[in-house]
PDB file of C-alpha atoms in Angstrom:
ATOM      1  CA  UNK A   1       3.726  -2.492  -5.117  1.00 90.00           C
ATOM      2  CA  UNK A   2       0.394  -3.531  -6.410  1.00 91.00           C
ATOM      3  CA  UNK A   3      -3.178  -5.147  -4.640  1.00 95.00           C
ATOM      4  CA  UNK A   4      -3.814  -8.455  -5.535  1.00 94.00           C
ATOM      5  CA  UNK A   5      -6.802  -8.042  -8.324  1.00 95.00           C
ATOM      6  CA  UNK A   6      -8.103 -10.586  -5.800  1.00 96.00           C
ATOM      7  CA  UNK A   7      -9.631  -7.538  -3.538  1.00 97.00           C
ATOM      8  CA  UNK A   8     -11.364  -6.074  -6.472  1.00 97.00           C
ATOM      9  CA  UNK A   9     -12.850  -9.531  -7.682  1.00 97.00           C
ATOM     10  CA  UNK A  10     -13.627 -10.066  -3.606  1.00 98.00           C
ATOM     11  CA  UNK A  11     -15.295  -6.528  -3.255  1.00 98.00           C
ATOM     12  CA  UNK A  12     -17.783  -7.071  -6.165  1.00 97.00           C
ATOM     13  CA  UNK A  13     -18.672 -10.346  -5.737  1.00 98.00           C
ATOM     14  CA  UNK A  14     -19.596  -8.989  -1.740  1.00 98.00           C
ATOM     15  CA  UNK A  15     -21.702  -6.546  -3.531  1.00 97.00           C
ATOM     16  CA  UNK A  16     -23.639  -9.067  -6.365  1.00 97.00           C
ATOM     17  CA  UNK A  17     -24.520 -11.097  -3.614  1.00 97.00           C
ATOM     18  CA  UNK A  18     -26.138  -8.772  -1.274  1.00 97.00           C
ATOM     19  CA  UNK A  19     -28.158  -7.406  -4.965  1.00 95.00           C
ATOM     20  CA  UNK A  20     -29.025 -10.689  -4.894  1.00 95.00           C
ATOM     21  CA  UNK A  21     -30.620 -11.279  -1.753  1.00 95.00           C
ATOM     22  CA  UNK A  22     -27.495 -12.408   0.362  1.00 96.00           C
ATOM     23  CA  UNK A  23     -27.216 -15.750  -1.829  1.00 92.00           C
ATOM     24  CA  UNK A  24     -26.124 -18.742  -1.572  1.00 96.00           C
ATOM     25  CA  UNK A  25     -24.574 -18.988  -4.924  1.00 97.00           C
ATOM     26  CA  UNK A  26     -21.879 -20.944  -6.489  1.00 96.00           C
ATOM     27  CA  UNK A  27     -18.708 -20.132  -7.046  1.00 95.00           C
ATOM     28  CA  UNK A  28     -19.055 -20.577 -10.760  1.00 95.00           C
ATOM     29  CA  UNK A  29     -21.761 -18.471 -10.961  1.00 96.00           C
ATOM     30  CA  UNK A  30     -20.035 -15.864  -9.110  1.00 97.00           C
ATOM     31  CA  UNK A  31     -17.198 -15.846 -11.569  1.00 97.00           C
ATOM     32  CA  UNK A  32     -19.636 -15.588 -14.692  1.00 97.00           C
ATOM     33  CA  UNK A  33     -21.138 -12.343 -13.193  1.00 96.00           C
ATOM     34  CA  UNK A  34     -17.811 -11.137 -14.312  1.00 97.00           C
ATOM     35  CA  UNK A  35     -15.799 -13.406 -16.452  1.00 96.00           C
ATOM     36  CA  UNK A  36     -13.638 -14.404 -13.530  1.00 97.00           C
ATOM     37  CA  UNK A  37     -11.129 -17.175 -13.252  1.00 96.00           C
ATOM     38  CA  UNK A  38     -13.407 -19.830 -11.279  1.00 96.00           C
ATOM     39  CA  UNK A  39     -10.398 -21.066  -9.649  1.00 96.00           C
ATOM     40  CA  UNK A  40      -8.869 -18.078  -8.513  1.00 96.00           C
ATOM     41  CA  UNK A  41     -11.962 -16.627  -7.152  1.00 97.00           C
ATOM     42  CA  UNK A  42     -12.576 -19.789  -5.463  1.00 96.00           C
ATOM     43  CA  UNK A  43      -9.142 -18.979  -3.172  1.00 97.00           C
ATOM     44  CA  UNK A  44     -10.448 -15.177  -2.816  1.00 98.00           C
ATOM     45  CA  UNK A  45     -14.197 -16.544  -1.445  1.00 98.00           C
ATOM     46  CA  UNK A  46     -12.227 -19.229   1.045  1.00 97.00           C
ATOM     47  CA  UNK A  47     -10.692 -16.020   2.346  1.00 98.00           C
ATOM     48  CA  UNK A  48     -13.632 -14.383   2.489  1.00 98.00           C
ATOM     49  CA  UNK A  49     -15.064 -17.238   4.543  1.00 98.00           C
ATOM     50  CA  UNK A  50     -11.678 -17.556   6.736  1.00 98.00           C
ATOM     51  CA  UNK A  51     -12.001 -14.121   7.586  1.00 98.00           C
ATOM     52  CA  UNK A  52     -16.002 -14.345   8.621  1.00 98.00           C
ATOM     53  CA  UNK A  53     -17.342 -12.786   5.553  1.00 98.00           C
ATOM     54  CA  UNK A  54     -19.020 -15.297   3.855  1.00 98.00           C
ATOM     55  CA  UNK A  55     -20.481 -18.582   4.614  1.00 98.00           C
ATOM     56  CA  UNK A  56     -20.030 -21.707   2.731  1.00 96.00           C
ATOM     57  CA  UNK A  57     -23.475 -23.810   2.132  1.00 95.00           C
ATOM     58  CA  UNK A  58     -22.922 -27.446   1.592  1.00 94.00           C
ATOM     59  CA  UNK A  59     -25.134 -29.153  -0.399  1.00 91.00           C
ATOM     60  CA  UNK A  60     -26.094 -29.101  -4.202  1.00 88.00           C
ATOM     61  CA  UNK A  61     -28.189 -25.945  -3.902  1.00 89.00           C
ATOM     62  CA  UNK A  62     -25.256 -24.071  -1.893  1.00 92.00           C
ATOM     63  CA  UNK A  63     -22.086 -21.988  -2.581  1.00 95.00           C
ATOM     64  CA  UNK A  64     -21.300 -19.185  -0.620  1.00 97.00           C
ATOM     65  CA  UNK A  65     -23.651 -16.593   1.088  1.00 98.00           C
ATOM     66  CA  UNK A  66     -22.985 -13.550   2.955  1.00 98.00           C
ATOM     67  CA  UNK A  67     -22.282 -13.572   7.137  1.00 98.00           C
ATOM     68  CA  UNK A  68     -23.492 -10.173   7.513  1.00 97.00           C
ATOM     69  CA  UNK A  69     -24.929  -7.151   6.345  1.00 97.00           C
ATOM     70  CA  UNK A  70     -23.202  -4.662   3.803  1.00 98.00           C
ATOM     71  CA  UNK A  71     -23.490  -1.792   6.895  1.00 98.00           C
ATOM     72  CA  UNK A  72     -21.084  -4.396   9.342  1.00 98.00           C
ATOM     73  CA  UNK A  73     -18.252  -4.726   6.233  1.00 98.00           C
ATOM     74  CA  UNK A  74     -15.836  -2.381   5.481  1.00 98.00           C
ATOM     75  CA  UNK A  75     -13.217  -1.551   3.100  1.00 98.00           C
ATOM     76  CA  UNK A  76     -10.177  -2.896   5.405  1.00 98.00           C
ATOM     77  CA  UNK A  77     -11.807  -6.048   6.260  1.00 98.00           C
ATOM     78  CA  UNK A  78     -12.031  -7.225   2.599  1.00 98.00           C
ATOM     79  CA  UNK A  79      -8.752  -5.709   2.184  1.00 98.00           C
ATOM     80  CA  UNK A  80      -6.877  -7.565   4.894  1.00 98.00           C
ATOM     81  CA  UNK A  81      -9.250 -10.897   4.276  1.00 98.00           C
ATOM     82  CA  UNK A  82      -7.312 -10.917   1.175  1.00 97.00           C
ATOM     83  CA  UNK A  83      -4.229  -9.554   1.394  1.00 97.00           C
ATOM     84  CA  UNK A  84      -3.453 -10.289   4.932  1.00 96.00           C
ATOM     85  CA  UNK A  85      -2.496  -8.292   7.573  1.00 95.00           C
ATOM     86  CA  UNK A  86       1.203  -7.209   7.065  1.00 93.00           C
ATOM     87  CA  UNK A  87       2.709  -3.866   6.775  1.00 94.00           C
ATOM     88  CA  UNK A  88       3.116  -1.688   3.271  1.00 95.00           C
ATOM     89  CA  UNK A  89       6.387  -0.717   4.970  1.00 96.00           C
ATOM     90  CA  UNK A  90       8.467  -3.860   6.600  1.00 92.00           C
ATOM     91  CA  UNK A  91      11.137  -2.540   8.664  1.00 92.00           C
ATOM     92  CA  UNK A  92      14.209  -4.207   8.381  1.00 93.00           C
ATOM     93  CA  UNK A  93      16.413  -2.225  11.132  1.00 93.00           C
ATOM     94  CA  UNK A  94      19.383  -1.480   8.880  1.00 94.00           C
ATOM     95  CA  UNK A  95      19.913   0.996  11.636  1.00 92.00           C
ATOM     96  CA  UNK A  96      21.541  -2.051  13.469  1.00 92.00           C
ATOM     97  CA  UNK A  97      23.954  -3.017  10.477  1.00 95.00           C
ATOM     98  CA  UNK A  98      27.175  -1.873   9.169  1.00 96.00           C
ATOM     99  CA  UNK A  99      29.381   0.563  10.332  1.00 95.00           C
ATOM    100  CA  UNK A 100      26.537   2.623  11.764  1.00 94.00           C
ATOM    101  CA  UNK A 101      25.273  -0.189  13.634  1.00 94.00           C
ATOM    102  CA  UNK A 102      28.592  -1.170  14.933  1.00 95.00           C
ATOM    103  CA  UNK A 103      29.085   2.101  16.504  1.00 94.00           C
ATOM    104  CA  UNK A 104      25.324   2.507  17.873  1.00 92.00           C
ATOM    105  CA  UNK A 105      24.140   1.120  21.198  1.00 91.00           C
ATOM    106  CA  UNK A 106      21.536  -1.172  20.993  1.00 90.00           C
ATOM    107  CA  UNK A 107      18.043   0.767  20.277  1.00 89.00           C
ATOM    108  CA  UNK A 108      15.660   0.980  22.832  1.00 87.00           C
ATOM    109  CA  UNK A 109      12.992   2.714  20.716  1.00 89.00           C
ATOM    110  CA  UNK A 110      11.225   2.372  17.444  1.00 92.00           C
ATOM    111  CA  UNK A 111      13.001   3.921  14.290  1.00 93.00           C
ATOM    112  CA  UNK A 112      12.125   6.914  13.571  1.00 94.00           C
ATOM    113  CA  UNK A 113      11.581   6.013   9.883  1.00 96.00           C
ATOM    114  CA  UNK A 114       9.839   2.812  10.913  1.00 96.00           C
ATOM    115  CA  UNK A 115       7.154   5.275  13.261  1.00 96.00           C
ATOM    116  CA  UNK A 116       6.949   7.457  10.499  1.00 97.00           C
ATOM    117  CA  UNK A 117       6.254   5.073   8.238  1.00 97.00           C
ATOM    118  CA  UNK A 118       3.634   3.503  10.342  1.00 97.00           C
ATOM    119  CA  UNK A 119       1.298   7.108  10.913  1.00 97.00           C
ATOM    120  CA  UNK A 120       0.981   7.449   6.755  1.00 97.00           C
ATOM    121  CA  UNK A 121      -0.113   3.622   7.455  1.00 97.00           C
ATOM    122  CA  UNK A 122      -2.796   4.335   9.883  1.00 98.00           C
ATOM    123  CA  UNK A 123      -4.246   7.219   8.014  1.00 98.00           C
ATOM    124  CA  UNK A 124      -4.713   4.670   4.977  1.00 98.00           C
ATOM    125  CA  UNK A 125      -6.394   1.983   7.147  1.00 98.00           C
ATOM    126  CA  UNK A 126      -8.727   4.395   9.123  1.00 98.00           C
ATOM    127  CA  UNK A 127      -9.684   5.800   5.628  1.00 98.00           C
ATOM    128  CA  UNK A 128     -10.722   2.051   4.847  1.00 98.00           C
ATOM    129  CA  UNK A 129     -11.982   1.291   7.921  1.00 98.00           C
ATOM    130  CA  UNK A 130     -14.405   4.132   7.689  1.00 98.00           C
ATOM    131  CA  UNK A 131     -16.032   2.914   4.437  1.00 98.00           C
ATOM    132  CA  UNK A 132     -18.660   0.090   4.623  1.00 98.00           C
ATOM    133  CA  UNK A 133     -20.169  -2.103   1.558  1.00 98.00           C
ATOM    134  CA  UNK A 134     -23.296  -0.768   2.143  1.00 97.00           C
ATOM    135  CA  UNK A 135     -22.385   3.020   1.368  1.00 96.00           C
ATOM    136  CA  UNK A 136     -20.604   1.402  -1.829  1.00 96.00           C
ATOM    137  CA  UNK A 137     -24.365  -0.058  -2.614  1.00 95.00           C
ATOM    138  CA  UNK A 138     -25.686   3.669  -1.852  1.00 93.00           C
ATOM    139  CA  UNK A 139     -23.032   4.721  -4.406  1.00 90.00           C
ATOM    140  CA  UNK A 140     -24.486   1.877  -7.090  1.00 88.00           C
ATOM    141  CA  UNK A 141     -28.006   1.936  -6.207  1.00 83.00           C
ATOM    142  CA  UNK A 142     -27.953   6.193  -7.467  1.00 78.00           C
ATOM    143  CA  UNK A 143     -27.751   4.251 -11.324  1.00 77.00           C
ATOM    144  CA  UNK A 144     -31.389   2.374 -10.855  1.00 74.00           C
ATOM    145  CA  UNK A 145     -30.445  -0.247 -12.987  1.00 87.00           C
ATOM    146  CA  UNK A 146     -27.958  -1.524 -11.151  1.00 90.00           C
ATOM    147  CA  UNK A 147     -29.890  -4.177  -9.026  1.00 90.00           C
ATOM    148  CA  UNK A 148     -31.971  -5.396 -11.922  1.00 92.00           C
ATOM    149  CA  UNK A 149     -29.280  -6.562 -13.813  1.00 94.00           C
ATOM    150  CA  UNK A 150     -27.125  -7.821 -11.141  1.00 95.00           C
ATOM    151  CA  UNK A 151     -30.235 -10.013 -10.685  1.00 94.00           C
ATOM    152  CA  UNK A 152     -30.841 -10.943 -14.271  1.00 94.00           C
ATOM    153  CA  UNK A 153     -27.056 -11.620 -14.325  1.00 95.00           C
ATOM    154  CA  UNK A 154     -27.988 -14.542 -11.573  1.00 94.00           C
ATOM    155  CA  UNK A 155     -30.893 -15.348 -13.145  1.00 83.00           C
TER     156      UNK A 155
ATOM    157  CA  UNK B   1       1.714  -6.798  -0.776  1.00 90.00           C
ATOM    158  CA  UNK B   2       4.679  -4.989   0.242  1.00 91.00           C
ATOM    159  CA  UNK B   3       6.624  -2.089  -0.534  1.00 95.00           C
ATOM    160  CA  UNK B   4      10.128  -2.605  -1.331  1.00 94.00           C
ATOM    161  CA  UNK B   5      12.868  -2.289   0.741  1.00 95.00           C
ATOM    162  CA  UNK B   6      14.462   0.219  -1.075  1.00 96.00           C
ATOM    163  CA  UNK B   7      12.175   2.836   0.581  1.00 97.00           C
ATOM    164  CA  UNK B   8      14.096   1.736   3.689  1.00 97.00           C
ATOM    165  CA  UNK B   9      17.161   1.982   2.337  1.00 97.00           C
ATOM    166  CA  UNK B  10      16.726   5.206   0.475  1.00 98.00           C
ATOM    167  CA  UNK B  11      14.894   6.723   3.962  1.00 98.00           C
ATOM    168  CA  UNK B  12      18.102   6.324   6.459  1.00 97.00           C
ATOM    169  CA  UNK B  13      20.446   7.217   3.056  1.00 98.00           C
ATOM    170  CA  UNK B  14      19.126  10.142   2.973  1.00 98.00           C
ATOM    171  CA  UNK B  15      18.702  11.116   6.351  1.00 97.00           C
ATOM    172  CA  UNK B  16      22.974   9.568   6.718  1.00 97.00           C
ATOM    173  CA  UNK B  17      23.725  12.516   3.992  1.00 97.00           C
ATOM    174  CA  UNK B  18      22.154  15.371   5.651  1.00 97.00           C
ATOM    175  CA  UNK B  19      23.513  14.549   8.955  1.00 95.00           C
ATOM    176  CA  UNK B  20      27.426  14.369   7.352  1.00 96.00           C
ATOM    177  CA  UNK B  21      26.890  17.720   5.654  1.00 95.00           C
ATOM    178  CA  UNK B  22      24.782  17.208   2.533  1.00 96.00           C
ATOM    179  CA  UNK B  23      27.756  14.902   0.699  1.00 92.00           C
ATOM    180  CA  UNK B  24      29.059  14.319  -1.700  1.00 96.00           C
ATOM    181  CA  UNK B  25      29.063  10.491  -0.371  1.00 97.00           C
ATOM    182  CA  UNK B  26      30.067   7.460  -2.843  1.00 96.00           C
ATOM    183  CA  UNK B  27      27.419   4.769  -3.394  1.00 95.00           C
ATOM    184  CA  UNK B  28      30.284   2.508  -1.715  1.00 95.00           C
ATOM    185  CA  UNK B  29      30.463   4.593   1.056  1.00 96.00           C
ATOM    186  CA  UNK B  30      26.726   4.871   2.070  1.00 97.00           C
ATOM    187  CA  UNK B  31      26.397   1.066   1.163  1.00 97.00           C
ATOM    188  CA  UNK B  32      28.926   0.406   4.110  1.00 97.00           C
ATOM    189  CA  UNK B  33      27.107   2.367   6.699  1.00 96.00           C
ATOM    190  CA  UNK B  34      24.124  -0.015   7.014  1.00 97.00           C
ATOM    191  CA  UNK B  35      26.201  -3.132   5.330  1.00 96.00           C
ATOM    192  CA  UNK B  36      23.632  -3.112   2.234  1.00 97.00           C
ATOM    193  CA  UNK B  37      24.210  -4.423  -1.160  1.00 96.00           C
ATOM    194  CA  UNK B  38      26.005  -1.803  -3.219  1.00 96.00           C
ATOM    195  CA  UNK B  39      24.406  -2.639  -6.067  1.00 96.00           C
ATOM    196  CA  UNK B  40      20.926  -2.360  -5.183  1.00 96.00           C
ATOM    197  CA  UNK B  41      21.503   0.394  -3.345  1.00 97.00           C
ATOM    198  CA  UNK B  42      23.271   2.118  -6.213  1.00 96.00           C
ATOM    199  CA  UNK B  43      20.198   1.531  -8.364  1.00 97.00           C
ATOM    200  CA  UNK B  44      17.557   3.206  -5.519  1.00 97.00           C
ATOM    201  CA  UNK B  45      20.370   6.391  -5.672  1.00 98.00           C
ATOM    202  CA  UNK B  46      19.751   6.256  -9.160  1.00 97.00           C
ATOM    203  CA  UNK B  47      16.007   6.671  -8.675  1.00 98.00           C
ATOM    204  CA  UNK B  48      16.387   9.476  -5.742  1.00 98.00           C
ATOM    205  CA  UNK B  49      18.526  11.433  -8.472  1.00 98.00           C
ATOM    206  CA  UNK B  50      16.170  11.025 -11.083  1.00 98.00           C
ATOM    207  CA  UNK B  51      13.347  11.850  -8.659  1.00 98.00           C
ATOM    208  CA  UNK B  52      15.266  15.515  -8.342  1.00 98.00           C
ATOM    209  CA  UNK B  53      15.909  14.247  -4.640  1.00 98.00           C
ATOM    210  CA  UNK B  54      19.763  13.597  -4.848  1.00 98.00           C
ATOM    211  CA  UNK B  55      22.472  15.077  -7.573  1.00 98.00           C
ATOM    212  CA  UNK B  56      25.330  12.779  -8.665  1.00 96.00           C
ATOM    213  CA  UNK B  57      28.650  13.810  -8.571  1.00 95.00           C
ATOM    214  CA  UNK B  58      31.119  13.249 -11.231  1.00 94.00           C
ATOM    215  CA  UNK B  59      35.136  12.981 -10.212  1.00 91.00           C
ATOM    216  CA  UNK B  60      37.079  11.062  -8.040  1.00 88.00           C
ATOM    217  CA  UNK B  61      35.365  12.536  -4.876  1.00 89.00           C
ATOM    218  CA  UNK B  62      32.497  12.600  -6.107  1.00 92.00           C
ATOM    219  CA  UNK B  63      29.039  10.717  -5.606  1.00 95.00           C
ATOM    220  CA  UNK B  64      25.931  11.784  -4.318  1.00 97.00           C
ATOM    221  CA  UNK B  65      24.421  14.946  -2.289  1.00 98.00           C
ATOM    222  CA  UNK B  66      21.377  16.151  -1.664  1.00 98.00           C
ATOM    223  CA  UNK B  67      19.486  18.369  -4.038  1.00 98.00           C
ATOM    224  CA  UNK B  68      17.659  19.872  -1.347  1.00 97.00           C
ATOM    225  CA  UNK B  69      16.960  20.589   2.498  1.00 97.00           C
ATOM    226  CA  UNK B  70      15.395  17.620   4.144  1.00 98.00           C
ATOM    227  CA  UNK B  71      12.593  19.981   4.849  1.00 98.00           C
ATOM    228  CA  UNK B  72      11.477  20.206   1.289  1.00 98.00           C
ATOM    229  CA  UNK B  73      11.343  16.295   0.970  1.00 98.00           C
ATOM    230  CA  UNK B  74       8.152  14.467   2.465  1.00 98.00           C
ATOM    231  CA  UNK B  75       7.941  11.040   2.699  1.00 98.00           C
ATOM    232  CA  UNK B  76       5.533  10.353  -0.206  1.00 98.00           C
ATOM    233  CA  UNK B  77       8.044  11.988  -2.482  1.00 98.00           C
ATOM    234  CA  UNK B  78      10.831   9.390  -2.007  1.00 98.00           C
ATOM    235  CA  UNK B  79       8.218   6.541  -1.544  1.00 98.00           C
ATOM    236  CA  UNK B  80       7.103   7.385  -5.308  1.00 98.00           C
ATOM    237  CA  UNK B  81      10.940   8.028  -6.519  1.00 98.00           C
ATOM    238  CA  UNK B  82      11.405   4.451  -5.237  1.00 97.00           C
ATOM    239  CA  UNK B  83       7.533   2.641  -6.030  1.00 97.00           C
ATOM    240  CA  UNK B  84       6.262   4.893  -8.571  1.00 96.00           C
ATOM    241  CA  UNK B  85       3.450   6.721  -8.536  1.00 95.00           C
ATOM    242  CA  UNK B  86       1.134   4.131  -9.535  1.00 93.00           C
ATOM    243  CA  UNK B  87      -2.120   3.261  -7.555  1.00 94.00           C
ATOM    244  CA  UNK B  88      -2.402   0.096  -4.769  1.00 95.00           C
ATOM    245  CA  UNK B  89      -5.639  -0.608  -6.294  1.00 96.00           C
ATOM    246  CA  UNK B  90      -5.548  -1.051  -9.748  1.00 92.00           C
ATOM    247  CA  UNK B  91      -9.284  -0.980 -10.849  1.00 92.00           C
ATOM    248  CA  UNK B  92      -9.369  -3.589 -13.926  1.00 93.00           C
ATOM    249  CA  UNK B  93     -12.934  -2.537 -14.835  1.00 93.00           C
ATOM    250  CA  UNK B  94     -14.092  -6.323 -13.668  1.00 94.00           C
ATOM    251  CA  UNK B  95     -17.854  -4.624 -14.172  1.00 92.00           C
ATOM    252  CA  UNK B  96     -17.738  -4.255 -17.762  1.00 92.00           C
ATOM    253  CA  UNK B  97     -16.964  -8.044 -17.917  1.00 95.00           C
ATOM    254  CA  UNK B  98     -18.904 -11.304 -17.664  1.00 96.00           C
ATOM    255  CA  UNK B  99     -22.906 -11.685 -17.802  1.00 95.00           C
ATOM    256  CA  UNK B 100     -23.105  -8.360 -15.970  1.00 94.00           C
ATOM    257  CA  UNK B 101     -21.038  -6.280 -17.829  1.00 94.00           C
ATOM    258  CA  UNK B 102     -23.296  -7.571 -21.156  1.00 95.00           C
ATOM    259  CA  UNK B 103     -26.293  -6.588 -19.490  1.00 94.00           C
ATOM    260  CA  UNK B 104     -25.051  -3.300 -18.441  1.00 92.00           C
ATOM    261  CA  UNK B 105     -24.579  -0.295 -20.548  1.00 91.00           C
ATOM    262  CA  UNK B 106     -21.320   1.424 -20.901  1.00 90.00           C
ATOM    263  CA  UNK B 107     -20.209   3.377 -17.481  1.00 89.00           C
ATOM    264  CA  UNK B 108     -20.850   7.029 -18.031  1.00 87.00           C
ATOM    265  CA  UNK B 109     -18.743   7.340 -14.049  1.00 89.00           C
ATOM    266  CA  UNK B 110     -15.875   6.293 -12.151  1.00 92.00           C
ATOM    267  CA  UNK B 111     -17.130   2.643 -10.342  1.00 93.00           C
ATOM    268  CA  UNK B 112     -18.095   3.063  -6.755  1.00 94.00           C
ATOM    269  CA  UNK B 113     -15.472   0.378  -5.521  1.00 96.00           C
ATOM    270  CA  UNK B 114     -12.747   2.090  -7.204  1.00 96.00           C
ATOM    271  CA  UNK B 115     -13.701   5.365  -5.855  1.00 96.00           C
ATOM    272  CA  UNK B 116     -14.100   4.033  -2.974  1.00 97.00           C
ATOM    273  CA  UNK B 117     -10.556   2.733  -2.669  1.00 97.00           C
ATOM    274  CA  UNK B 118      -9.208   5.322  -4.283  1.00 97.00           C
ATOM    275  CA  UNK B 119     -10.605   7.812  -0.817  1.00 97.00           C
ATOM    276  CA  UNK B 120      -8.675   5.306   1.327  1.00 97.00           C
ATOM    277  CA  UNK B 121      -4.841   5.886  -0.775  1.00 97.00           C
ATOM    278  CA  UNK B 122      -5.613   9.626  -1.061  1.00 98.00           C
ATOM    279  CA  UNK B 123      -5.786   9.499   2.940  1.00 98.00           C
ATOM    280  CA  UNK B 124      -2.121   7.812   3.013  1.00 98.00           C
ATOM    281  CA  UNK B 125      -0.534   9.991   0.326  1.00 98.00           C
ATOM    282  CA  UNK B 126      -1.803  13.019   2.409  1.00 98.00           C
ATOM    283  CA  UNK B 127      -0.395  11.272   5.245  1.00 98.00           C
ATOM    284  CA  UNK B 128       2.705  10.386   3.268  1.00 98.00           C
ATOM    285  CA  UNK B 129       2.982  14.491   2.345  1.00 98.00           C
ATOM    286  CA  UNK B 130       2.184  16.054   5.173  1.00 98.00           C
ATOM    287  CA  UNK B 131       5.880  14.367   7.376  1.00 98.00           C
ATOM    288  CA  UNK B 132       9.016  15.575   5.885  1.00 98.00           C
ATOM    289  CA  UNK B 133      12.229  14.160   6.612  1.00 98.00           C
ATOM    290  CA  UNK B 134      13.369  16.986   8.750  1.00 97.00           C
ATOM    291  CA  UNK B 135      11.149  16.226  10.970  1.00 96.00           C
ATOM    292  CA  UNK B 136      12.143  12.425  11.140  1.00 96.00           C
ATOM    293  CA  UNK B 137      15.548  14.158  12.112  1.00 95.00           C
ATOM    294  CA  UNK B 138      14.501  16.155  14.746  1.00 93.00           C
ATOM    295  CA  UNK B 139      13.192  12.459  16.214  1.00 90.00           C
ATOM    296  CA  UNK B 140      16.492  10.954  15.579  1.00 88.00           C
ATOM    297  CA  UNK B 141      18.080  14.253  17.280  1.00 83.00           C
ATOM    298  CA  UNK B 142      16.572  13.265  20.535  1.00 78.00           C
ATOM    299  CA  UNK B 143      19.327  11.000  20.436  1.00 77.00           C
ATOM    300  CA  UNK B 144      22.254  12.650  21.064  1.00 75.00           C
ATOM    301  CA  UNK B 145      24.836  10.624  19.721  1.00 87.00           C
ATOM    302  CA  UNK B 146      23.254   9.461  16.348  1.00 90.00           C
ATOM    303  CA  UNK B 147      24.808  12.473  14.698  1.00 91.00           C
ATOM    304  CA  UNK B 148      28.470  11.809  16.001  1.00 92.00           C
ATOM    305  CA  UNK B 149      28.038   7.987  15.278  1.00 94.00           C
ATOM    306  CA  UNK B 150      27.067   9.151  11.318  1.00 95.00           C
ATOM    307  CA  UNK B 151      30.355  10.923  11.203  1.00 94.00           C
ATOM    308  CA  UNK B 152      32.055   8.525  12.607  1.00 94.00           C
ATOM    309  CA  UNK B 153      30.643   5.883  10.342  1.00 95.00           C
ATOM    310  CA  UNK B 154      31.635   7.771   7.556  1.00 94.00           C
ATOM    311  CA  UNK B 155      34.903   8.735   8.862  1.00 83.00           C
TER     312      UNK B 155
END
């Protein structure tokens, strides 16, 4: 069970375009800042914009530019954006199969495993729900080069 | 992303073992009592025992017990015997790459975004840890008749 590398690409590009001023840039030049697949990040920034993250300019001078600031964007946002919205843990209900489930009246509450499950969950999305872009940027900003280059990068 | 459904499987197995008396149980046997594929299931009984979680049985009435009292196995334990222990995020150093990873000089500490992320899986490991299968037990307890049905099940 792995993240699509599609949230990492997603978070920094967030990130260069706030350095940047907010942007619009192009999708092309958003995949050079890293050596990205233009294509692929293409799908990740549609997401971005599906999910209200980013806004996509028309027009020769547009691309994509940020719908709000770093403080209003957190971890789980991007994370969901991309990866959408399911559960880590999908219960099936084996409980109701087999010989067990033969023998068992039908269930009138959630599995136990399925609840249990489902509490580890939560911990892992209020963990990313507390975390905004902009204290990531705090994080970056402490090496002062940081900015500088992301600009130069954009030229 | 999803975790696979041999978590599930190996979740209500193990929990089905306990409340028959520990086992010995053959793979067969515990396949039956949700109607899974043998098969697979064998091969997440495989992990469990290799995880230290279950012991295999050799003989004729043999199969698999527990190694241990559900209260000495959390959740995150028999997530990882059946996932792994690797990370959701996998950080692929995208920084180092592209225009801005020329322009930038080698990372001297762990990037924000992955440290960032990495806050957020700590939460659901410690979330994962801190709920042991006994206790998913003493849920299914309230119940009454989920114990008898087990026994029946496994006549």
């Amino acid at each position: 069970m792995r993240m699509a590398k599609g949230v990492e690409w997603a978070l920094h590009t967030l990130l260069n375009l706030d350095m940047i001023g907010g942007g619009p840039a192009g999708s092309g030049q958003l995949a050079e800042a890293h050596g990205l697949s233009p294509s692929y990040l293409n799908k990740q920034l549609q997401l971005l914009a599906k999910a209200g993250l980013l806004i996509s300019v028309p027009g020769p001078r547009g691309g994509f530019s940020l719908a709000k600031p770093l403080e209003d964007v957190t971890l789980l946002e991007v994370v969901q954006a991309i990866e959408g919205t399911a559960r880590l843990f999908h219960c099936e209900e084996i409980r109701c199969c087999g010989r067990i489930g033969e023998l068992s009246p039908p269930p009138t509450e959630t599995c136990a495993v399925n609840a249990a499950m489902r509490r580890a969950e939560q911990a892992w999305h209020q963990a990313l729900a507390a975390q905004t872009l902009a204290e990531i940027r705090t994080d970056l900003d402490g090496t002062p080069s940081t900015r500088r280059i992301v600009r130069s990068a954009f030229g």
